[in-house]
Amino acid sequence: MNLWVITVNFGDPNKSTKVLIDSLSLCNKADLIKVGIADNSSTHESSNQLKEIKNQKKLDIKIFQNEKNLYYWPAAKKVLHKLKNINNSYPDWLMICNNDITFTDSDLLNKLIKINKKKYPIIGPDIISSSGKKINPFLIDSPSFLKNLYWKIYYSSYVLSIFLSIINKLWKKFFIRLDGKKEEKMKQVYAVHGAAIFFSSYFFERGGWLDDNFELFGEEMTVAKIAQTLDIPITYFPEIKILHHEHTNTKNIDRKTIYKKGKKSFQYLQTAFNK
């Protein structure tokens, strides 16, 4: 059994990527793990820091430099393509993840070994934010008409998006939400959070792919749409637990840029899988 972990670095790797690598190195059977790191907008400094991190660990780590910021999913797909060419096959399990996560469970590999790769080709772990909130499952059911309408209105105007964001924050503050009571049992869901998604080799055997026709905020829904196309399930798997330090990667991007990229992703999703 082998596991590839693909993550994306942007800026100082000591702020997030090093912590992720430290937690991976503490996993039992860590010799079964290969790590691929995309260094977006790579600099001499970030490159040297990543090499230093690599040299300090026994993990099999490969670093791939990108001159510009390819963002998350496109950069991860590029690394996957290169690792596939190097190894001539896909791994038993692939995990694509943010670099701002840490593994709190050293028994990750033993748990993956026991999972049926054909029955559970896409799984999402129990991801807990630094504030203690569970963020998986991302969506138990497909988005409703009202949910889609909300996002159409949200992306119709930047000013309106700010107003809706304020309303949403007030709603979260003054009303009891069910987020803290999300599913505790393994179950099939519509979509899992993009901070960490596992794909078995069977996903690729069935013709699965990573859609990189967007820059930000499209990975959860494109994976869900691809799973629908291939008629394979997505499963929430709470036995695997991960800590997510939310928004570490996007906090340095200005609000309007995030809005524009989110809008492009939303528009792409509205057309790409509805032809």
CSV table of C-alpha atoms in Angstrom, one decimal:
chain,number,residue,atom,x,y,z
A,1,MET,CA,0.0,0.0,0.0
A,2,ASN,CA,1.3,3.5,-0.8
A,3,LEU,CA,0.0,7.0,-0.3
A,4,TRP,CA,0.8,10.1,-2.2
A,5,VAL,CA,0.2,13.4,-0.5
A,6,ILE,CA,0.1,16.5,-2.8
A,7,THR,CA,0.0,20.0,-1.3
A,8,VAL,CA,0.6,23.5,-2.5
A,9,ASN,CA,3.0,26.1,-0.9
A,10,PHE,CA,2.7,29.8,-1.4
A,11,GLY,CA,5.2,32.1,0.4
A,12,ASP,CA,7.0,31.1,3.6
A,13,PRO,CA,6.8,27.3,4.0
A,14,ASN,CA,7.7,27.5,7.6
A,15,LYS,CA,4.3,29.0,8.4
A,16,SER,CA,2.2,26.0,7.2
A,17,THR,CA,4.0,23.5,5.0
A,18,LYS,CA,6.6,22.6,7.5
A,19,VAL,CA,3.9,21.9,10.1
A,20,LEU,CA,2.1,19.6,7.7
A,21,ILE,CA,5.3,17.7,6.9
A,22,ASP,CA,6.2,17.4,10.5
A,23,SER,CA,2.8,15.8,11.3
A,24,LEU,CA,3.1,13.4,8.3
A,25,SER,CA,6.5,12.3,9.4
A,26,LEU,CA,5.0,11.2,12.7
A,27,CYS,CA,2.6,8.8,11.0
A,28,ASN,CA,3.2,5.1,11.4
A,29,LYS,CA,4.6,3.4,8.3
A,30,ALA,CA,5.6,6.9,7.0
A,31,ASP,CA,8.0,5.1,4.6
A,32,LEU,CA,4.9,4.3,2.5
A,33,ILE,CA,4.2,8.0,1.9
A,34,LYS,CA,5.4,10.1,-1.0
A,35,VAL,CA,5.0,13.8,-0.8
A,36,GLY,CA,4.7,16.2,-3.8
A,37,ILE,CA,4.9,19.9,-3.0
A,38,ALA,CA,4.0,22.6,-5.6
A,39,ASP,CA,5.8,25.8,-4.7
A,40,ASN,CA,3.7,28.6,-6.3
A,41,SER,CA,5.3,31.9,-7.2
A,42,SER,CA,8.5,30.2,-6.2
A,43,THR,CA,11.4,32.3,-5.0
A,44,HIS,CA,15.0,31.6,-4.1
A,45,GLU,CA,14.1,31.9,-0.4
A,46,SER,CA,11.0,29.6,-0.5
A,47,SER,CA,12.9,27.0,-2.6
A,48,ASN,CA,15.8,26.9,-0.1
A,49,GLN,CA,13.4,26.7,2.8
A,50,LEU,CA,11.5,23.8,1.2
A,51,LYS,CA,14.8,22.0,0.5
A,52,GLU,CA,15.8,22.4,4.1
A,53,ILE,CA,12.5,20.9,5.3
A,54,LYS,CA,13.0,18.0,2.9
A,55,ASN,CA,16.5,17.3,4.1
A,56,GLN,CA,15.4,17.3,7.7
A,57,LYS,CA,12.9,14.4,7.1
A,58,LYS,CA,13.1,10.8,6.0
A,59,LEU,CA,9.9,11.2,3.9
A,60,ASP,CA,10.2,10.9,0.2
A,61,ILE,CA,9.5,14.5,-0.8
A,62,LYS,CA,9.6,16.0,-4.3
A,63,ILE,CA,9.4,19.8,-4.8
A,64,PHE,CA,8.0,21.3,-8.0
A,65,GLN,CA,8.6,25.0,-8.6
A,66,ASN,CA,6.1,27.2,-10.4
A,67,GLU,CA,7.1,30.7,-11.5
A,68,LYS,CA,3.6,32.1,-11.0
A,69,ASN,CA,0.8,31.4,-8.6
A,70,LEU,CA,-1.2,28.5,-10.1
A,71,TYR,CA,-3.5,28.5,-7.0
A,72,TYR,CA,-4.6,25.2,-5.4
A,73,TRP,CA,-6.2,22.7,-7.6
A,74,PRO,CA,-4.4,23.5,-10.9
A,75,ALA,CA,-1.0,23.3,-9.1
A,76,ALA,CA,-2.0,20.0,-7.5
A,77,LYS,CA,-3.0,18.6,-10.8
A,78,LYS,CA,0.3,19.5,-12.3
A,79,VAL,CA,2.2,17.8,-9.5
A,80,LEU,CA,0.0,14.7,-9.9
A,81,HIS,CA,0.8,14.5,-13.6
A,82,LYS,CA,4.5,14.7,-12.9
A,83,LEU,CA,4.5,12.1,-10.1
A,84,LYS,CA,2.5,9.8,-12.4
A,85,ASN,CA,5.1,10.2,-15.1
A,86,ILE,CA,7.9,9.5,-12.6
A,87,ASN,CA,6.2,6.4,-11.1
A,88,ASN,CA,4.4,5.1,-14.2
A,89,SER,CA,1.2,4.5,-12.2
A,90,TYR,CA,-1.2,6.0,-9.7
A,91,PRO,CA,-0.8,5.2,-6.0
A,92,ASP,CA,-3.2,3.1,-4.0
A,93,TRP,CA,-4.3,6.3,-2.3
A,94,LEU,CA,-3.8,9.9,-3.2
A,95,MET,CA,-4.6,12.8,-0.9
A,96,ILE,CA,-4.7,16.3,-2.2
A,97,CYS,CA,-4.7,18.8,0.7
A,98,ASN,CA,-4.1,22.4,1.8
A,99,ASN,CA,-0.7,23.0,3.3
A,100,ASP,CA,-2.5,24.5,6.4
A,101,ILE,CA,-3.6,21.1,7.8
A,102,THR,CA,-2.0,18.8,10.3
A,103,PHE,CA,-2.6,15.1,11.0
A,104,THR,CA,-3.7,14.4,14.5
A,105,ASP,CA,-3.9,10.6,13.9
A,106,SER,CA,-0.6,8.7,13.5
A,107,ASP,CA,-2.5,5.6,12.5
A,108,LEU,CA,-3.5,7.1,9.1
A,109,LEU,CA,-1.8,4.4,6.9
A,110,ASN,CA,-3.3,1.5,8.9
A,111,LYS,CA,-6.7,2.9,8.4
A,112,LEU,CA,-6.3,3.5,4.7
A,113,ILE,CA,-5.1,-0.1,4.2
A,114,LYS,CA,-8.5,-1.4,5.6
A,115,ILE,CA,-10.6,0.8,3.2
A,116,ASN,CA,-12.1,-0.9,0.2
A,117,LYS,CA,-10.7,1.1,-2.8
A,118,LYS,CA,-13.5,0.2,-5.2
A,119,LYS,CA,-16.3,0.7,-2.7
A,120,TYR,CA,-15.0,4.0,-1.4
A,121,PRO,CA,-13.1,5.7,-4.3
A,122,ILE,CA,-13.4,9.2,-2.9
A,123,ILE,CA,-13.4,9.9,0.8
A,124,GLY,CA,-13.4,13.0,3.0
A,125,PRO,CA,-12.0,12.8,6.5
A,126,ASP,CA,-13.3,14.5,9.7
A,127,ILE,CA,-11.8,17.9,9.3
A,128,ILE,CA,-11.9,20.1,12.4
A,129,SER,CA,-11.1,23.8,12.2
A,130,SER,CA,-8.8,25.5,14.7
A,131,SER,CA,-11.9,26.9,16.3
A,132,GLY,CA,-13.3,23.4,16.9
A,133,LYS,CA,-15.9,23.4,14.1
A,134,LYS,CA,-16.4,20.3,11.9
A,135,ILE,CA,-16.3,21.3,8.2
A,136,ASN,CA,-17.2,18.0,6.7
A,137,PRO,CA,-19.3,16.8,5.1
A,138,PHE,CA,-19.2,19.9,2.8
A,139,LEU,CA,-22.6,19.0,1.3
A,140,ILE,CA,-24.7,16.0,2.3
A,141,ASP,CA,-27.2,16.6,-0.6
A,142,SER,CA,-26.9,18.4,-3.9
A,143,PRO,CA,-27.4,22.2,-3.8
A,144,SER,CA,-31.0,23.2,-3.6
A,145,PHE,CA,-32.7,25.7,-5.9
A,146,LEU,CA,-32.6,28.3,-3.2
A,147,LYS,CA,-28.9,27.7,-2.5
A,148,ASN,CA,-28.0,28.1,-6.2
A,149,LEU,CA,-30.2,31.3,-6.3
A,150,TYR,CA,-28.3,32.7,-3.3
A,151,TRP,CA,-25.0,32.3,-5.1
A,152,LYS,CA,-26.3,33.7,-8.3
A,153,ILE,CA,-27.4,36.8,-6.4
A,154,TYR,CA,-24.1,36.9,-4.5
A,155,TYR,CA,-22.0,36.9,-7.7
A,156,SER,CA,-24.2,39.4,-9.5
A,157,SER,CA,-22.6,42.3,-7.7
A,158,TYR,CA,-19.5,42.8,-5.6
A,159,VAL,CA,-21.2,45.3,-3.4
A,160,LEU,CA,-24.2,42.9,-2.9
A,161,SER,CA,-21.7,40.2,-2.0
A,162,ILE,CA,-20.4,42.3,0.9
A,163,PHE,CA,-23.9,42.9,2.1
A,164,LEU,CA,-24.8,39.2,1.9
A,165,SER,CA,-21.6,38.3,3.7
A,166,ILE,CA,-22.5,40.6,6.6
A,167,ILE,CA,-26.0,39.2,6.8
A,168,ASN,CA,-24.5,35.6,6.8
A,169,LYS,CA,-22.1,36.5,9.6
A,170,LEU,CA,-24.9,38.0,11.7
A,171,TRP,CA,-27.0,34.9,11.1
A,172,LYS,CA,-24.1,32.7,12.3
A,173,LYS,CA,-23.7,34.9,15.4
A,174,PHE,CA,-27.2,35.1,16.6
A,175,PHE,CA,-28.8,31.9,15.5
A,176,ILE,CA,-28.1,28.3,16.5
A,177,ARG,CA,-26.4,26.5,13.7
A,178,LEU,CA,-26.2,22.8,13.1
A,179,ASP,CA,-22.6,22.8,11.9
A,180,GLY,CA,-21.3,21.5,15.3
A,181,LYS,CA,-23.7,18.6,15.0
A,182,LYS,CA,-22.6,17.3,11.6
A,183,GLU,CA,-22.5,13.6,10.8
A,184,GLU,CA,-20.5,11.4,13.2
A,185,LYS,CA,-20.9,8.2,11.2
A,186,MET,CA,-19.5,7.2,7.8
A,187,LYS,CA,-22.0,7.9,5.1
A,188,GLN,CA,-22.3,8.7,1.4
A,189,VAL,CA,-22.5,12.4,0.8
A,190,TYR,CA,-22.7,14.8,-2.2
A,191,ALA,CA,-19.4,16.7,-1.6
A,192,VAL,CA,-16.5,16.8,0.8
A,193,HIS,CA,-14.4,19.7,1.8
A,194,GLY,CA,-11.5,20.5,-0.5
A,195,ALA,CA,-9.0,21.0,2.4
A,196,ALA,CA,-8.3,17.3,2.2
A,197,ILE,CA,-9.7,14.8,-0.2
A,198,PHE,CA,-8.6,11.1,-0.7
A,199,PHE,CA,-8.8,9.4,-4.0
A,200,SER,CA,-8.2,5.7,-4.4
A,201,SER,CA,-6.5,4.2,-7.5
A,202,TYR,CA,-10.0,2.9,-8.6
A,203,PHE,CA,-11.1,6.5,-9.1
A,204,PHE,CA,-8.5,6.9,-11.9
A,205,GLU,CA,-9.2,3.3,-13.2
A,206,ARG,CA,-12.8,4.5,-13.7
A,207,GLY,CA,-11.6,7.4,-15.7
A,208,GLY,CA,-11.5,10.0,-12.9
A,209,TRP,CA,-9.6,13.2,-13.4
A,210,LEU,CA,-8.9,16.5,-11.6
A,211,ASP,CA,-10.7,19.5,-13.2
A,212,ASP,CA,-8.4,22.5,-13.2
A,213,ASN,CA,-10.5,24.9,-15.2
A,214,PHE,CA,-10.7,27.4,-12.3
A,215,GLU,CA,-8.3,28.9,-9.8
A,216,LEU,CA,-10.1,29.1,-6.5
A,217,PHE,CA,-13.2,27.5,-4.8
A,218,GLY,CA,-14.1,24.9,-7.3
A,219,GLU,CA,-12.6,21.7,-6.1
A,220,GLU,CA,-15.4,20.4,-4.0
A,221,MET,CA,-18.1,20.9,-6.6
A,222,THR,CA,-16.0,19.7,-9.6
A,223,VAL,CA,-15.1,16.5,-7.7
A,224,ALA,CA,-18.8,16.0,-6.9
A,225,LYS,CA,-19.8,16.5,-10.5
A,226,ILE,CA,-17.1,14.1,-11.8
A,227,ALA,CA,-18.3,11.5,-9.3
A,228,GLN,CA,-21.8,11.9,-10.6
A,229,THR,CA,-20.5,11.5,-14.2
A,230,LEU,CA,-18.6,8.3,-13.3
A,231,ASP,CA,-21.5,7.0,-11.1
A,232,ILE,CA,-19.2,6.5,-8.1
A,233,PRO,CA,-19.8,7.5,-4.5
A,234,ILE,CA,-18.2,10.1,-2.3
A,235,THR,CA,-18.0,9.1,1.3
A,236,TYR,CA,-17.5,11.0,4.5
A,237,PHE,CA,-15.1,9.0,6.6
A,238,PRO,CA,-14.9,10.4,10.2
A,239,GLU,CA,-12.4,7.8,11.5
A,240,ILE,CA,-9.6,9.8,9.8
A,241,LYS,CA,-9.2,13.1,11.6
A,242,ILE,CA,-7.4,16.2,10.4
A,243,LEU,CA,-6.9,19.7,11.9
A,244,HIS,CA,-7.4,22.6,9.5
A,245,HIS,CA,-6.0,26.1,10.2
A,246,GLU,CA,-8.6,27.9,8.1
A,247,HIS,CA,-7.8,30.7,5.6
A,248,THR,CA,-4.1,30.6,6.2
A,249,ASN,CA,-3.6,30.6,2.4
A,250,THR,CA,-6.2,33.1,1.4
A,251,LYS,CA,-5.8,35.7,4.1
A,252,ASN,CA,-3.1,37.6,2.1
A,253,ILE,CA,-5.3,37.8,-1.0
A,254,ASP,CA,-7.5,41.0,-1.2
A,255,ARG,CA,-11.2,40.6,-1.0
A,256,LYS,CA,-12.1,41.7,-4.4
A,257,THR,CA,-9.6,39.3,-6.1
A,258,ILE,CA,-11.1,36.4,-4.1
A,259,TYR,CA,-14.6,37.6,-5.2
A,260,LYS,CA,-13.6,37.7,-8.9
A,261,LYS,CA,-12.0,34.3,-8.8
A,262,GLY,CA,-15.0,32.8,-6.9
A,263,LYS,CA,-17.3,34.3,-9.5
A,264,LYS,CA,-15.3,32.8,-12.4
A,265,SER,CA,-15.5,29.4,-10.7
A,266,PHE,CA,-19.2,29.7,-10.1
A,267,GLN,CA,-19.8,30.6,-13.7
A,268,TYR,CA,-17.7,27.7,-14.9
A,269,LEU,CA,-19.7,25.3,-12.7
A,270,GLN,CA,-22.9,26.6,-14.1
A,271,THR,CA,-22.0,25.6,-17.6
A,272,ALA,CA,-19.3,22.9,-17.6
A,273,PHE,CA,-21.3,20.0,-16.3
A,274,ASN,CA,-24.7,21.0,-17.7
A,275,LYS,CA,-24.0,20.5,-21.4
